[in-house]
Short mmCIF file of C-alpha atoms in Angstrom, two decimals:
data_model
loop_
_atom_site.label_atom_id
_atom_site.label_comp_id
_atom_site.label_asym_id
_atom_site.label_seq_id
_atom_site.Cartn_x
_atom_site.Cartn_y
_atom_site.Cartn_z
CA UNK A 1 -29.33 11.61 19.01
CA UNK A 2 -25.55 12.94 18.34
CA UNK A 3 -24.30 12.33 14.55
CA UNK A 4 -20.91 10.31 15.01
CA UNK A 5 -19.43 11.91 12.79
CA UNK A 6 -17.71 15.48 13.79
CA UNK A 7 -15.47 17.14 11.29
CA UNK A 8 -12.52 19.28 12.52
CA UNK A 9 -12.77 23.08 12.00
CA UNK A 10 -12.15 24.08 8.21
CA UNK A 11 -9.18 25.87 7.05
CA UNK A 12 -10.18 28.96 5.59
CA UNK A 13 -10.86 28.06 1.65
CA UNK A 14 -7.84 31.11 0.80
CA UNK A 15 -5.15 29.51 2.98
CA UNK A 16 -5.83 25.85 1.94
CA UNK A 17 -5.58 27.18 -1.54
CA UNK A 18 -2.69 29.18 -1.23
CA UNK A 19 -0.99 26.06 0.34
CA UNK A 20 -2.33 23.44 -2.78
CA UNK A 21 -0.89 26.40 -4.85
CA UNK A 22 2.82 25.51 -3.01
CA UNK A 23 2.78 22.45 -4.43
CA UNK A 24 1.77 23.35 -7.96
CA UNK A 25 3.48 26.69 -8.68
CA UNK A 26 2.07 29.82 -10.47
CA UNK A 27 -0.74 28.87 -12.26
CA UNK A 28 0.17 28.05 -16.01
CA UNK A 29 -2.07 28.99 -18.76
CA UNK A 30 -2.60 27.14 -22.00
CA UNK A 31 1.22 28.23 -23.47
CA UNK A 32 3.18 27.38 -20.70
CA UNK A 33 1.12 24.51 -19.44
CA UNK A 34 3.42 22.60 -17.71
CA UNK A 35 6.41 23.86 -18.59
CA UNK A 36 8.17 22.93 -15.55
CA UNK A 37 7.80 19.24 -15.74
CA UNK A 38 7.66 18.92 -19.52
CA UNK A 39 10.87 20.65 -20.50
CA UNK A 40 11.66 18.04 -23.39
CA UNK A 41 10.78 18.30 -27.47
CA UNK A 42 7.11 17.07 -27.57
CA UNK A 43 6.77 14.04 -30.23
CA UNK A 44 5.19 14.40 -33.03
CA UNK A 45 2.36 12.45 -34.15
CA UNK A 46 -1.63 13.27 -34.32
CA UNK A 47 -2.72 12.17 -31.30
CA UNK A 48 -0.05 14.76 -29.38
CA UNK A 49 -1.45 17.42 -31.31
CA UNK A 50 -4.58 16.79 -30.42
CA UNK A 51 -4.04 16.39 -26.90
CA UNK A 52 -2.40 20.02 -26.76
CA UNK A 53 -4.85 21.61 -29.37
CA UNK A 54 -7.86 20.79 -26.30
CA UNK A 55 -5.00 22.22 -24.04
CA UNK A 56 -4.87 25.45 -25.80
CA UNK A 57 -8.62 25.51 -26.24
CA UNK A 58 -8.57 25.02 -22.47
CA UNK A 59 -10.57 21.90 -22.77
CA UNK A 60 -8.83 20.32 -20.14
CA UNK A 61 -11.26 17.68 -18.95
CA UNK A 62 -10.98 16.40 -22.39
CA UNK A 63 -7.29 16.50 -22.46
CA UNK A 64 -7.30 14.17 -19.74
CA UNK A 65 -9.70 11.84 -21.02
CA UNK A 66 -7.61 11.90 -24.44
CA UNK A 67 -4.19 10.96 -22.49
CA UNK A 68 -5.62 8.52 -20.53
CA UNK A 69 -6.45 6.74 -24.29
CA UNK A 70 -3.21 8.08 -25.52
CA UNK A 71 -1.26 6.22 -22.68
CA UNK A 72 -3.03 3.34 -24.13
CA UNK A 73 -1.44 2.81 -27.49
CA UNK A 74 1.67 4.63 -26.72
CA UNK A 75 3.08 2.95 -22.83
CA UNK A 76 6.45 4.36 -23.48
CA UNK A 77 5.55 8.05 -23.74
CA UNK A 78 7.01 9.08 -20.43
CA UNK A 79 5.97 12.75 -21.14
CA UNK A 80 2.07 11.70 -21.76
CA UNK A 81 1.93 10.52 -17.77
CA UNK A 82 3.29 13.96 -16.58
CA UNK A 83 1.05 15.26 -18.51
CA UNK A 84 -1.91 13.49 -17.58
CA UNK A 85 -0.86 14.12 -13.84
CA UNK A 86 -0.73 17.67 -14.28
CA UNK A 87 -3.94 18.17 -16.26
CA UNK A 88 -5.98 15.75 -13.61
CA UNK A 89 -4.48 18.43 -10.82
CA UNK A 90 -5.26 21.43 -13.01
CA UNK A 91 -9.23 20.37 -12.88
CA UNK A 92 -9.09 18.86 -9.22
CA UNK A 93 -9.38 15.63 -9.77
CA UNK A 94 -6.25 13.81 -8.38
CA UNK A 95 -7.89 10.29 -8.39
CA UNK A 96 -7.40 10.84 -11.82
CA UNK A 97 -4.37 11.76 -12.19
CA UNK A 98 -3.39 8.92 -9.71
CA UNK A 99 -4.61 5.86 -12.19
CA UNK A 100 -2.41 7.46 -14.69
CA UNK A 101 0.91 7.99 -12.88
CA UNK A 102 0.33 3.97 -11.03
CA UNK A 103 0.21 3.32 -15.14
CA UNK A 104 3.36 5.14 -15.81
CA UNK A 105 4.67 3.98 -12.48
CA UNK A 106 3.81 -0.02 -14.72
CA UNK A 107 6.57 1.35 -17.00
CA UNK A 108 8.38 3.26 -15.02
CA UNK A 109 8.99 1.39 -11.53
CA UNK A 110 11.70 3.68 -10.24
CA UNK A 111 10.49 6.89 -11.72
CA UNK A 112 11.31 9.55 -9.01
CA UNK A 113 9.32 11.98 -10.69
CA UNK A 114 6.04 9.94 -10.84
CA UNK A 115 6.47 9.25 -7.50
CA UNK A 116 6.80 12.55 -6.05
CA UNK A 117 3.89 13.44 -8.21
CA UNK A 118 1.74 10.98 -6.94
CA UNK A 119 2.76 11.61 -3.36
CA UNK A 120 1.56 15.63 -4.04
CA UNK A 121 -2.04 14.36 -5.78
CA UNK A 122 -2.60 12.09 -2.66
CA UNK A 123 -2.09 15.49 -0.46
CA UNK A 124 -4.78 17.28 -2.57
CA UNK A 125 -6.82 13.89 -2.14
CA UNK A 126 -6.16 14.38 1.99
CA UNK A 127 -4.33 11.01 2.10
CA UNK A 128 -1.50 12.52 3.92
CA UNK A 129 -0.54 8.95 5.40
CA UNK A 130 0.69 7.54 1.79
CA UNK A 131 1.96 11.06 0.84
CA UNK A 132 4.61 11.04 3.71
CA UNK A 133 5.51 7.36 2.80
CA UNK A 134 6.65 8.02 -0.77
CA UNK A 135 8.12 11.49 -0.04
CA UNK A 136 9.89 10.07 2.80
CA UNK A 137 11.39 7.29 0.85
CA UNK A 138 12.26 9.57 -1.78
CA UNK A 139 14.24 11.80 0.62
CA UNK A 140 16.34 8.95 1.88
CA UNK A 141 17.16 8.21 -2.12
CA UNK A 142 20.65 8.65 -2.75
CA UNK A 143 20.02 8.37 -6.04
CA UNK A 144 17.64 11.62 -6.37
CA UNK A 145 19.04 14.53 -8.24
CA UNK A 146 19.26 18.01 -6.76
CA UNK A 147 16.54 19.23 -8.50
CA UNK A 148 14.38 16.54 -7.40
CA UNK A 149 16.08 16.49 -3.58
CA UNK A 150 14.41 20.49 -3.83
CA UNK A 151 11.08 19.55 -4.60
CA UNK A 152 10.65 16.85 -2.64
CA UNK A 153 12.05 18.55 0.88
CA UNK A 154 9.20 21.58 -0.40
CA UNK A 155 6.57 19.19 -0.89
CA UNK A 156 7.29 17.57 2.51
CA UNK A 157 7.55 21.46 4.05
CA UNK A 158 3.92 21.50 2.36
CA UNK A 159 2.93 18.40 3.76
CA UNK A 160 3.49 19.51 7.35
CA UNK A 161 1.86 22.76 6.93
CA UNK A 162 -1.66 20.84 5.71
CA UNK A 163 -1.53 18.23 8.21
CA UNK A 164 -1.52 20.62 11.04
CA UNK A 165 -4.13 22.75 9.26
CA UNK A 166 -6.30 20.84 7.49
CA UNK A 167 -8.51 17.59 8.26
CA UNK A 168 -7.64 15.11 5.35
CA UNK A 169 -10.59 13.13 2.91
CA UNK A 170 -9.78 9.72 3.59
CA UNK A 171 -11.56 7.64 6.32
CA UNK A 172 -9.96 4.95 7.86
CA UNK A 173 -10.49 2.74 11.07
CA UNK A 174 -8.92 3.47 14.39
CA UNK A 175 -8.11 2.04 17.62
CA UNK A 176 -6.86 3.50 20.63
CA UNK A 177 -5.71 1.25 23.31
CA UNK A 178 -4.02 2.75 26.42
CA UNK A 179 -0.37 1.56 27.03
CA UNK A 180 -0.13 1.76 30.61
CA UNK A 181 -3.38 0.29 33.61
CA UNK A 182 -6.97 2.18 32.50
CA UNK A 183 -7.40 4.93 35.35
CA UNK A 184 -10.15 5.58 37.29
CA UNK A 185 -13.31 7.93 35.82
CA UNK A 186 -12.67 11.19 35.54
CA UNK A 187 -8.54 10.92 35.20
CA UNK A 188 -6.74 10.63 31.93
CA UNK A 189 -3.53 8.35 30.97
CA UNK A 190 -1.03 9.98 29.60
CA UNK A 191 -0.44 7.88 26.31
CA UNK A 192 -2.18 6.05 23.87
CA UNK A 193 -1.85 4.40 20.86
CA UNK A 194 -3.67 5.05 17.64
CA UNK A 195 -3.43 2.12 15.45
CA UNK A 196 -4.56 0.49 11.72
CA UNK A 197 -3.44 -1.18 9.02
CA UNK A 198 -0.89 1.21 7.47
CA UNK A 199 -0.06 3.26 10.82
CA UNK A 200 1.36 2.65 14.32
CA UNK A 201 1.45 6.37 15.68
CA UNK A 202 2.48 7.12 19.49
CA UNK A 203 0.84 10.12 20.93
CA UNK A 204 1.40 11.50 24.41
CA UNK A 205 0.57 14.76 26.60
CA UNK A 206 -3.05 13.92 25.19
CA UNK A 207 -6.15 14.02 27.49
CA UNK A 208 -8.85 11.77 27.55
CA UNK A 209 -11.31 11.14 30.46
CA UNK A 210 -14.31 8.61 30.76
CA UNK A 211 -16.85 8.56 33.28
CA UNK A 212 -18.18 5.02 32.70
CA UNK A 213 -21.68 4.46 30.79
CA UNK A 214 -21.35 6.15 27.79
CA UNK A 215 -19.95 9.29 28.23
CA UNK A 216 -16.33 10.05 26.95
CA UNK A 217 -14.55 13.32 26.76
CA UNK A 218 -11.77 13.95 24.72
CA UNK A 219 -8.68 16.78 23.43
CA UNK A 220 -6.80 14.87 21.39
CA UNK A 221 -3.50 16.49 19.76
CA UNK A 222 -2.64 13.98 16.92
CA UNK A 223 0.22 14.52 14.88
CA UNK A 224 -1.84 12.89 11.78
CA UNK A 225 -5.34 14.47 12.14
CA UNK A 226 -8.25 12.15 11.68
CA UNK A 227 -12.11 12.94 9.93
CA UNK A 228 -14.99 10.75 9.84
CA UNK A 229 -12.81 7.81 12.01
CA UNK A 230 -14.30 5.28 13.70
CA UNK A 231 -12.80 4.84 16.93
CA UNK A 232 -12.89 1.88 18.81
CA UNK A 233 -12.08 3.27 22.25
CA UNK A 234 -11.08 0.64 25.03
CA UNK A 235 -11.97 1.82 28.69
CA UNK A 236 -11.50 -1.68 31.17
CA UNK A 237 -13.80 -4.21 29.79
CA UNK A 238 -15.84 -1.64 27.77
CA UNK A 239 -16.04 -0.65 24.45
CA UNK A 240 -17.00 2.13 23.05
CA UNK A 241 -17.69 3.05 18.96
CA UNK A 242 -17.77 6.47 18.01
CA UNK A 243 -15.83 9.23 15.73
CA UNK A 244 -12.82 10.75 16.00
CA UNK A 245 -12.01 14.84 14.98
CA UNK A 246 -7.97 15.05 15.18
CA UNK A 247 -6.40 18.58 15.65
CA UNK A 248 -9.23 19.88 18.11
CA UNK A 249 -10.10 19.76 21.33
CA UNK A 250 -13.56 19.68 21.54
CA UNK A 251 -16.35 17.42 22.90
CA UNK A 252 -17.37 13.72 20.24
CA UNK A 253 -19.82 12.07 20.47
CA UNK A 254 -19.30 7.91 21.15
CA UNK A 255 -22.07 4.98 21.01
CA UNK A 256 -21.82 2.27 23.97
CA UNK A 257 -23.96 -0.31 24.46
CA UNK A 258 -26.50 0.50 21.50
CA UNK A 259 -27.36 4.53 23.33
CA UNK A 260 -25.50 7.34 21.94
CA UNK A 261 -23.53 9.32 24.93
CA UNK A 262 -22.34 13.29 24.50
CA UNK A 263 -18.93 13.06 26.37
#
């Protein structure tokens, strides 16, 4: 029996870190960490010098852990959620370093900086879906200084470059209904419709061809890739429940009517 689940072809490990290193810039050590981003005087007070003595000890996953109590007792500290972004980034863990910008983002609402952060830890999480949103709203800010307007259009240069090379993390449900009559076995419509909760995208020049039962065949070209989906692929009055690889062309493997079919 066929797994339903087919992953896209991997981007090399070198290129997808060379591209993650786009977004975050040289890589700092533990005197310039974050120099970028935290240009301002640090405050003073016990628990920031504790945060950056781990920092300089390179202790970085308890860094994190001490910002995330830091935030705590001190809301206002706009530096601390930088910080705390960056940090949750510099040991790969941008859930992380998510739950502390949506905290600073509490404070902050409008923070253009928080947001473009958070929209380059959900790439390095693989939700590119939510990292378009924000960086497209951000672009469309007329309110977003130059500096800003620079790192945003990179990020979303970045963005483009990883959706077209990479399969993203998240998982999400799919459906694709056709937009014009179902054709007959063995010829392909020319458009479809992927669809959930969040995204309405319209895809053309796409082939997909059924031969009834339970075999489908598919080369989808997607311009938002897709890993792990479920697909609930309408053909007439069947239905058919399988998994989805976006950016390939290769052969999935669906489930109709209970028996697992190799398109």
């Amino acid at each position: 029996m066929s797994h339903p689940h087919k992953k896209a072809g991997a981007l090399p490990a070198f290129l997808l870190l060379a591209l993650l290193g786009s977004l975050t810039g040289a890589l700092f050590n533990a005197n310039n960490l974050f120099a970028s981003e935290v240009s301002e005087s640090i405050p003073v007070d016990h628990d920031w010098n504790v945060i950056n003595a781990s920092i300089a000890q390179k202790k970085f996953s308890l860094a994190e852990k001490q910002i995330g109590n830091y935030i705590k007792f001190h809301p206002k500290n706009h530096r601390a959620y930088i910080l705390g972004a960056r940090i949750a980034r510099k040991i790969h863990q941008p859930e992380r370093g998510i739950a502390i910008l949506d905290k600073g983002i509490d404070q902050y609402p409008d923070d253009k900086t928080f947001l473009r952060l958070k929209a380059e830890l959900l790439m390095e999480q693989g939700n590119m879906s939510s990292s378009r949103k924000i960086l497209g709203r951000l672009s469309k800010d007329p309110t977003l200084s130059h500096e800003e307007k620079e790192k945003v259009s990179e990020d979303r240069k970045t963005l483009e470059v990883l959706v077209l090379s990479a399969p993203p993390l998240e998982t999400f449900d799919q459906n694709i209904n056709f937009q014009e009559p179902i054709p007959p076995p063995f010829q392909s419509p020319s458009t479809y419709e992927l669809e959930n909760s969040e995204d309405h995208i319209h895809i053309q020049n796409i082939d997909i061809g059924y031969a009834g039962g339970s075999s489908i065949g598919t080369g989808i070209t997607a311009e938002t890739p897709l890993l792990k989906d479920t697909v609930h692929f309408q053909a007439g009055t069947n239905l058919y429940v399988g998994s989805a690889s976006g950016q390939t062309g290769g052969i999935e493997s669906y489930l109709f009517a209970g028996v697992d079919g190799q398109g």
